[in-house]
Amino acid sequence: MSNSLYDFGMIGLGVMGRNLLLNMADHGFSVIGFDKDATKTSALESGATAGTTVKGVAELAAMIQLLQRPRRIMMLVPAGQPVDDVIESLLPLLEPGDVVIDGGNSHYTDTLRRVKYLKEKQLHFMGIGVSGGEMGARTGPAIMPGGDPEAYEKVRPMLEAIAAKVKGEPCVAYLGKEGAGHYVKMVHNGIEYSIMQQISEAYALLKAAGLDNDKLHEVFRTWNEGALQSFLVEITADIFLQKDDKTDARLVDVISDKAGSKGTGKWTSQDAMDLPVAIPAIDTAVSLRTISAYKEERVQAAKIYEAPAGGINTPVDTWIQQVHDALYFGTILSYAQGLAMLYQASAELKMEIPLPQVVKVWRGGCIIRSVLLETFSTAYQQSPELPNILLNKEVAKLVQGIETNTRTVVAQAAQVGIPAAGIMAALSYFDAYRTERMPTNLVQAQRDYFGAHTYQRIDMPGTFHTVWEQH
């Protein structure tokens, strides 16, 4: 094995691609990156730690020639057509046994198609979810690989080296067959949408009680020292202190309230409907980003419909605790719905996703890392086939301890007209999930009445239809 050959190649040297390569180089691997943009190849080389082996090239063929066989190549390019275009340009340059990885946020159905397509050409294809943003990529992301187990073994030493570590364990594991890596990353992002939405609702509820940015910073910083300790709560505390460099205001107060949702959050909702599995907290988060974009209509509606009179009249310290519990409740339910979706998808789509491994990988490096994942990790170690985390006794204790305060907050939000739909959706899901007999028997009766859709009975097996009398 000649020293002049590189261990790993990267196509696309944007922020994520560059930082992942530099992270690999820091762990003793020799790396090479390709990008048509010369400023990006030089940024790669100038960003390298002294003594590491890092090269940037502007010719794809040159990079392929300089890689050890079997070649290990990752693409970090925008999802969709660009990935297919890169694959087509690679095909004439590769040899049987080479491993091609898509590290972007591709939809898992595209990954399934590409796995099959490249298998016919005797090439290994893997879809890998990477979470942790710019800093994570450089210092240790959470990595969610799926696909060909044989290919995973060829890249495992590198992925384990660069992944975040929790209690000495790398935040990477083989997460299932076919498109499982991208599927897990998609659901990760759905959970992320939901928790971010609920944090924004907690912010609105606290602001309504008169908390200013300094106090909000203090509250979130304190919350991050307890049960809510997580990356998202930690960065939220920081955000309230950031000064705007253009005015004297705090930056958060001059940022527009219009948000978009593209890709992974929306896909999570769409795919959940297809399975089907219920994830209303995630669906609500996607919907509310859509509503946020109707800014002009909201301005008009605000003039027509006044908010209900009266504000939050609970003592401030009590209210802070109640909102804390409601956010904690909503966070648990966001994970519960996402994990239930993975459980269902694993079976329906035959991906064999190991949930104990998923929650372990999410404990560090990724955007939804939180202390709660330790509790879930223990739960899955006890019963790996748990269909819903809410059925675990320890999780049930946590939920029961904060349920009353959550109901108080939801009722109060409804009375004063503060939109807290994410937390409300979490509570509604919980109430439906813990209801032994739902009123859906009436829905079944209605469907049979108007459309002869038939129904089942509770006292005997079989399928029935009634000719309903009109009264």
PDB file of C-alpha atoms in Angstrom, residues 59-214:
ATOM      1  CA  GLU A  59     -10.695  17.288 -11.138  1.00  0.00           C
ATOM      2  CA  LEU A  60     -12.905  14.344 -10.146  1.00  0.00           C
ATOM      3  CA  ALA A  61     -10.826  11.808 -12.094  1.00  0.00           C
ATOM      4  CA  ALA A  62      -7.650  13.022 -10.354  1.00  0.00           C
ATOM      5  CA  MET A  63      -9.215  12.361  -6.932  1.00  0.00           C
ATOM      6  CA  ILE A  64     -10.419   8.867  -7.912  1.00  0.00           C
ATOM      7  CA  GLN A  65      -6.917   7.912  -9.131  1.00  0.00           C
ATOM      8  CA  LEU A  66      -5.384   9.012  -5.831  1.00  0.00           C
ATOM      9  CA  LEU A  67      -7.629   6.836  -3.621  1.00  0.00           C
ATOM     10  CA  GLN A  68      -6.734   3.466  -2.116  1.00  0.00           C
ATOM     11  CA  ARG A  69      -8.807   0.520  -3.306  1.00  0.00           C
ATOM     12  CA  PRO A  70     -11.549  -0.277  -2.518  1.00  0.00           C
ATOM     13  CA  ARG A  71     -12.227   3.427  -2.826  1.00  0.00           C
ATOM     14  CA  ARG A  72     -14.268   5.135  -0.129  1.00  0.00           C
ATOM     15  CA  ILE A  73     -15.990   8.261  -1.370  1.00  0.00           C
ATOM     16  CA  MET A  74     -18.600  10.482   0.248  1.00  0.00           C
ATOM     17  CA  MET A  75     -20.802  13.026  -1.535  1.00  0.00           C
ATOM     18  CA  LEU A  76     -22.055  16.086   0.310  1.00  0.00           C
ATOM     19  CA  VAL A  77     -24.078  17.798  -2.389  1.00  0.00           C
ATOM     20  CA  PRO A  78     -27.695  19.080  -2.397  1.00  0.00           C
ATOM     21  CA  ALA A  79     -30.370  16.336  -2.357  1.00  0.00           C
ATOM     22  CA  GLY A  80     -32.187  15.340  -5.541  1.00  0.00           C
ATOM     23  CA  GLN A  81     -30.844  15.569  -9.076  1.00  0.00           C
ATOM     24  CA  PRO A  82     -27.324  16.762  -8.050  1.00  0.00           C
ATOM     25  CA  VAL A  83     -26.717  13.404  -6.298  1.00  0.00           C
ATOM     26  CA  ASP A  84     -27.733  11.458  -9.420  1.00  0.00           C
ATOM     27  CA  ASP A  85     -25.532  13.700 -11.566  1.00  0.00           C
ATOM     28  CA  VAL A  86     -22.489  13.019  -9.356  1.00  0.00           C
ATOM     29  CA  ILE A  87     -23.191   9.268  -9.435  1.00  0.00           C
ATOM     30  CA  GLU A  88     -23.308   9.317 -13.248  1.00  0.00           C
ATOM     31  CA  SER A  89     -19.987  11.177 -13.414  1.00  0.00           C
ATOM     32  CA  LEU A  90     -18.436   8.637 -11.001  1.00  0.00           C
ATOM     33  CA  LEU A  91     -19.568   5.459 -12.758  1.00  0.00           C
ATOM     34  CA  PRO A  92     -16.942   5.405 -15.551  1.00  0.00           C
ATOM     35  CA  LEU A  93     -14.190   6.057 -12.969  1.00  0.00           C
ATOM     36  CA  LEU A  94     -15.000   3.406 -10.334  1.00  0.00           C
ATOM     37  CA  GLU A  95     -14.283  -0.323 -10.031  1.00  0.00           C
ATOM     38  CA  PRO A  96     -16.320  -3.186  -8.511  1.00  0.00           C
ATOM     39  CA  GLY A  97     -16.204  -3.142  -4.704  1.00  0.00           C
ATOM     40  CA  ASP A  98     -15.812   0.645  -4.360  1.00  0.00           C
ATOM     41  CA  VAL A  99     -18.014   2.319  -1.732  1.00  0.00           C
ATOM     42  CA  VAL A 100     -20.049   5.443  -2.538  1.00  0.00           C
ATOM     43  CA  ILE A 101     -21.727   7.306   0.337  1.00  0.00           C
ATOM     44  CA  ASP A 102     -24.415   9.977   0.159  1.00  0.00           C
ATOM     45  CA  GLY A 103     -23.985  12.078   3.309  1.00  0.00           C
ATOM     46  CA  GLY A 104     -26.631  14.677   2.433  1.00  0.00           C
ATOM     47  CA  ASN A 105     -30.298  14.878   3.415  1.00  0.00           C
ATOM     48  CA  SER A 106     -31.657  12.706   0.606  1.00  0.00           C
ATOM     49  CA  HIS A 107     -35.146  11.230   0.731  1.00  0.00           C
ATOM     50  CA  TYR A 108     -34.866   7.561   1.625  1.00  0.00           C
ATOM     51  CA  THR A 109     -36.823   6.466  -1.492  1.00  0.00           C
ATOM     52  CA  ASP A 110     -34.068   7.995  -3.644  1.00  0.00           C
ATOM     53  CA  THR A 111     -31.510   6.111  -1.546  1.00  0.00           C
ATOM     54  CA  LEU A 112     -33.360   2.805  -2.133  1.00  0.00           C
ATOM     55  CA  ARG A 113     -33.314   3.423  -5.879  1.00  0.00           C
ATOM     56  CA  ARG A 114     -29.594   4.287  -5.867  1.00  0.00           C
ATOM     57  CA  VAL A 115     -28.644   1.260  -3.728  1.00  0.00           C
ATOM     58  CA  LYS A 116     -30.305  -0.993  -6.305  1.00  0.00           C
ATOM     59  CA  TYR A 117     -28.876   0.861  -9.304  1.00  0.00           C
ATOM     60  CA  LEU A 118     -25.277   0.705  -8.041  1.00  0.00           C
ATOM     61  CA  LYS A 119     -25.575  -2.882  -6.841  1.00  0.00           C
ATOM     62  CA  GLU A 120     -26.182  -3.898 -10.468  1.00  0.00           C
ATOM     63  CA  LYS A 121     -22.847  -2.227 -11.250  1.00  0.00           C
ATOM     64  CA  GLN A 122     -21.121  -4.118  -8.372  1.00  0.00           C
ATOM     65  CA  LEU A 123     -20.699  -0.939  -6.349  1.00  0.00           C
ATOM     66  CA  HIS A 124     -21.678  -0.439  -2.707  1.00  0.00           C
ATOM     67  CA  PHE A 125     -23.957   2.513  -2.010  1.00  0.00           C
ATOM     68  CA  MET A 126     -24.815   3.834   1.452  1.00  0.00           C
ATOM     69  CA  GLY A 127     -27.056   6.611   2.673  1.00  0.00           C
ATOM     70  CA  ILE A 128     -25.694   8.221   5.829  1.00  0.00           C
ATOM     71  CA  GLY A 129     -27.388  10.883   7.932  1.00  0.00           C
ATOM     72  CA  VAL A 130     -25.001  13.360   9.557  1.00  0.00           C
ATOM     73  CA  SER A 131     -26.176  15.718  12.304  1.00  0.00           C
ATOM     74  CA  GLY A 132     -24.425  18.355  14.337  1.00  0.00           C
ATOM     75  CA  GLY A 133     -24.066  21.264  11.955  1.00  0.00           C
ATOM     76  CA  GLU A 134     -20.796  22.988  11.208  1.00  0.00           C
ATOM     77  CA  MET A 135     -19.221  22.508  14.648  1.00  0.00           C
ATOM     78  CA  GLY A 136     -20.345  18.901  14.927  1.00  0.00           C
ATOM     79  CA  ALA A 137     -18.831  18.003  11.568  1.00  0.00           C
ATOM     80  CA  ARG A 138     -15.474  19.412  12.679  1.00  0.00           C
ATOM     81  CA  THR A 139     -15.364  18.109  16.241  1.00  0.00           C
ATOM     82  CA  GLY A 140     -17.723  15.111  16.327  1.00  0.00           C
ATOM     83  CA  PRO A 141     -21.142  14.670  14.714  1.00  0.00           C
ATOM     84  CA  ALA A 142     -23.794  11.991  15.231  1.00  0.00           C
ATOM     85  CA  ILE A 143     -23.642   9.674  12.225  1.00  0.00           C
ATOM     86  CA  MET A 144     -26.555   7.512  11.038  1.00  0.00           C
ATOM     87  CA  PRO A 145     -25.413   4.977   8.422  1.00  0.00           C
ATOM     88  CA  GLY A 146     -27.699   2.505   6.694  1.00  0.00           C
ATOM     89  CA  GLY A 147     -27.558   0.231   3.683  1.00  0.00           C
ATOM     90  CA  ASP A 148     -25.036  -2.411   2.803  1.00  0.00           C
ATOM     91  CA  PRO A 149     -23.537  -3.944   6.007  1.00  0.00           C
ATOM     92  CA  GLU A 150     -20.461  -5.091   4.067  1.00  0.00           C
ATOM     93  CA  ALA A 151     -19.813  -1.526   2.903  1.00  0.00           C
ATOM     94  CA  TYR A 152     -20.336  -0.236   6.446  1.00  0.00           C
ATOM     95  CA  GLU A 153     -17.482  -2.422   7.692  1.00  0.00           C
ATOM     96  CA  LYS A 154     -15.172  -0.764   5.130  1.00  0.00           C
ATOM     97  CA  VAL A 155     -15.873   2.736   6.463  1.00  0.00           C
ATOM     98  CA  ARG A 156     -16.631   1.932  10.110  1.00  0.00           C
ATOM     99  CA  PRO A 157     -13.130   2.689  11.515  1.00  0.00           C
ATOM    100  CA  MET A 158     -13.248   6.202  10.025  1.00  0.00           C
ATOM    101  CA  LEU A 159     -16.812   6.927  11.074  1.00  0.00           C
ATOM    102  CA  GLU A 160     -16.167   5.705  14.626  1.00  0.00           C
ATOM    103  CA  ALA A 161     -13.038   7.866  14.813  1.00  0.00           C
ATOM    104  CA  ILE A 162     -14.773  11.091  13.781  1.00  0.00           C
ATOM    105  CA  ALA A 163     -18.140  10.630  15.560  1.00  0.00           C
ATOM    106  CA  ALA A 164     -19.009  12.375  18.824  1.00  0.00           C
ATOM    107  CA  LYS A 165     -18.295  10.254  21.912  1.00  0.00           C
ATOM    108  CA  VAL A 166     -20.586   9.722  24.896  1.00  0.00           C
ATOM    109  CA  LYS A 167     -19.196   7.737  27.843  1.00  0.00           C
ATOM    110  CA  GLY A 168     -16.411   6.626  25.492  1.00  0.00           C
ATOM    111  CA  GLU A 169     -18.856   5.208  22.930  1.00  0.00           C
ATOM    112  CA  PRO A 170     -18.891   6.675  19.405  1.00  0.00           C
ATOM    113  CA  CYS A 171     -22.230   8.164  18.277  1.00  0.00           C
ATOM    114  CA  VAL A 172     -22.405   6.014  15.150  1.00  0.00           C
ATOM    115  CA  ALA A 173     -23.806   2.521  14.560  1.00  0.00           C
ATOM    116  CA  TYR A 174     -25.180   0.495  11.685  1.00  0.00           C
ATOM    117  CA  LEU A 175     -28.851   1.515  11.701  1.00  0.00           C
ATOM    118  CA  GLY A 176     -30.451  -0.869   9.256  1.00  0.00           C
ATOM    119  CA  LYS A 177     -30.873  -2.027   5.710  1.00  0.00           C
ATOM    120  CA  GLU A 178     -31.569  -0.181   2.479  1.00  0.00           C
ATOM    121  CA  GLY A 179     -32.449   3.503   3.089  1.00  0.00           C
ATOM    122  CA  ALA A 180     -32.443   3.230   6.905  1.00  0.00           C
ATOM    123  CA  GLY A 181     -29.684   5.813   7.453  1.00  0.00           C
ATOM    124  CA  HIS A 182     -31.549   8.563   5.625  1.00  0.00           C
ATOM    125  CA  TYR A 183     -34.862   7.432   7.130  1.00  0.00           C
ATOM    126  CA  VAL A 184     -33.499   7.754  10.676  1.00  0.00           C
ATOM    127  CA  LYS A 185     -32.032  11.184   9.824  1.00  0.00           C
ATOM    128  CA  MET A 186     -35.373  12.296   8.366  1.00  0.00           C
ATOM    129  CA  VAL A 187     -37.220  11.321  11.559  1.00  0.00           C
ATOM    130  CA  HIS A 188     -34.441  12.934  13.642  1.00  0.00           C
ATOM    131  CA  ASN A 189     -35.190  16.170  11.785  1.00  0.00           C
ATOM    132  CA  GLY A 190     -38.937  15.744  12.328  1.00  0.00           C
ATOM    133  CA  ILE A 191     -38.346  15.465  16.077  1.00  0.00           C
ATOM    134  CA  GLU A 192     -36.074  18.516  15.807  1.00  0.00           C
ATOM    135  CA  TYR A 193     -38.894  20.526  14.160  1.00  0.00           C
ATOM    136  CA  SER A 194     -41.280  19.539  16.943  1.00  0.00           C
ATOM    137  CA  ILE A 195     -38.981  20.392  19.856  1.00  0.00           C
ATOM    138  CA  MET A 196     -37.962  23.715  18.262  1.00  0.00           C
ATOM    139  CA  GLN A 197     -41.625  24.625  17.790  1.00  0.00           C
ATOM    140  CA  GLN A 198     -42.416  23.835  21.427  1.00  0.00           C
ATOM    141  CA  ILE A 199     -39.424  25.813  22.685  1.00  0.00           C
ATOM    142  CA  SER A 200     -40.737  28.781  20.695  1.00  0.00           C
ATOM    143  CA  GLU A 201     -44.143  28.297  22.355  1.00  0.00           C
ATOM    144  CA  ALA A 202     -42.524  28.222  25.807  1.00  0.00           C
ATOM    145  CA  TYR A 203     -40.799  31.495  24.841  1.00  0.00           C
ATOM    146  CA  ALA A 204     -44.163  33.063  23.894  1.00  0.00           C
ATOM    147  CA  LEU A 205     -45.795  31.842  27.123  1.00  0.00           C
ATOM    148  CA  LEU A 206     -42.990  33.258  29.280  1.00  0.00           C
ATOM    149  CA  LYS A 207     -42.905  36.536  27.366  1.00  0.00           C
ATOM    150  CA  ALA A 208     -46.646  36.900  27.949  1.00  0.00           C
ATOM    151  CA  ALA A 209     -45.914  36.800  31.692  1.00  0.00           C
ATOM    152  CA  GLY A 210     -43.554  39.786  31.297  1.00  0.00           C
ATOM    153  CA  LEU A 211     -40.130  38.100  31.098  1.00  0.00           C
ATOM    154  CA  ASP A 212     -37.528  40.169  29.226  1.00  0.00           C
ATOM    155  CA  ASN A 213     -34.564  38.746  27.291  1.00  0.00           C
ATOM    156  CA  ASP A 214     -32.227  38.787  30.298  1.00  0.00           C
TER     157      ASP A 214
END
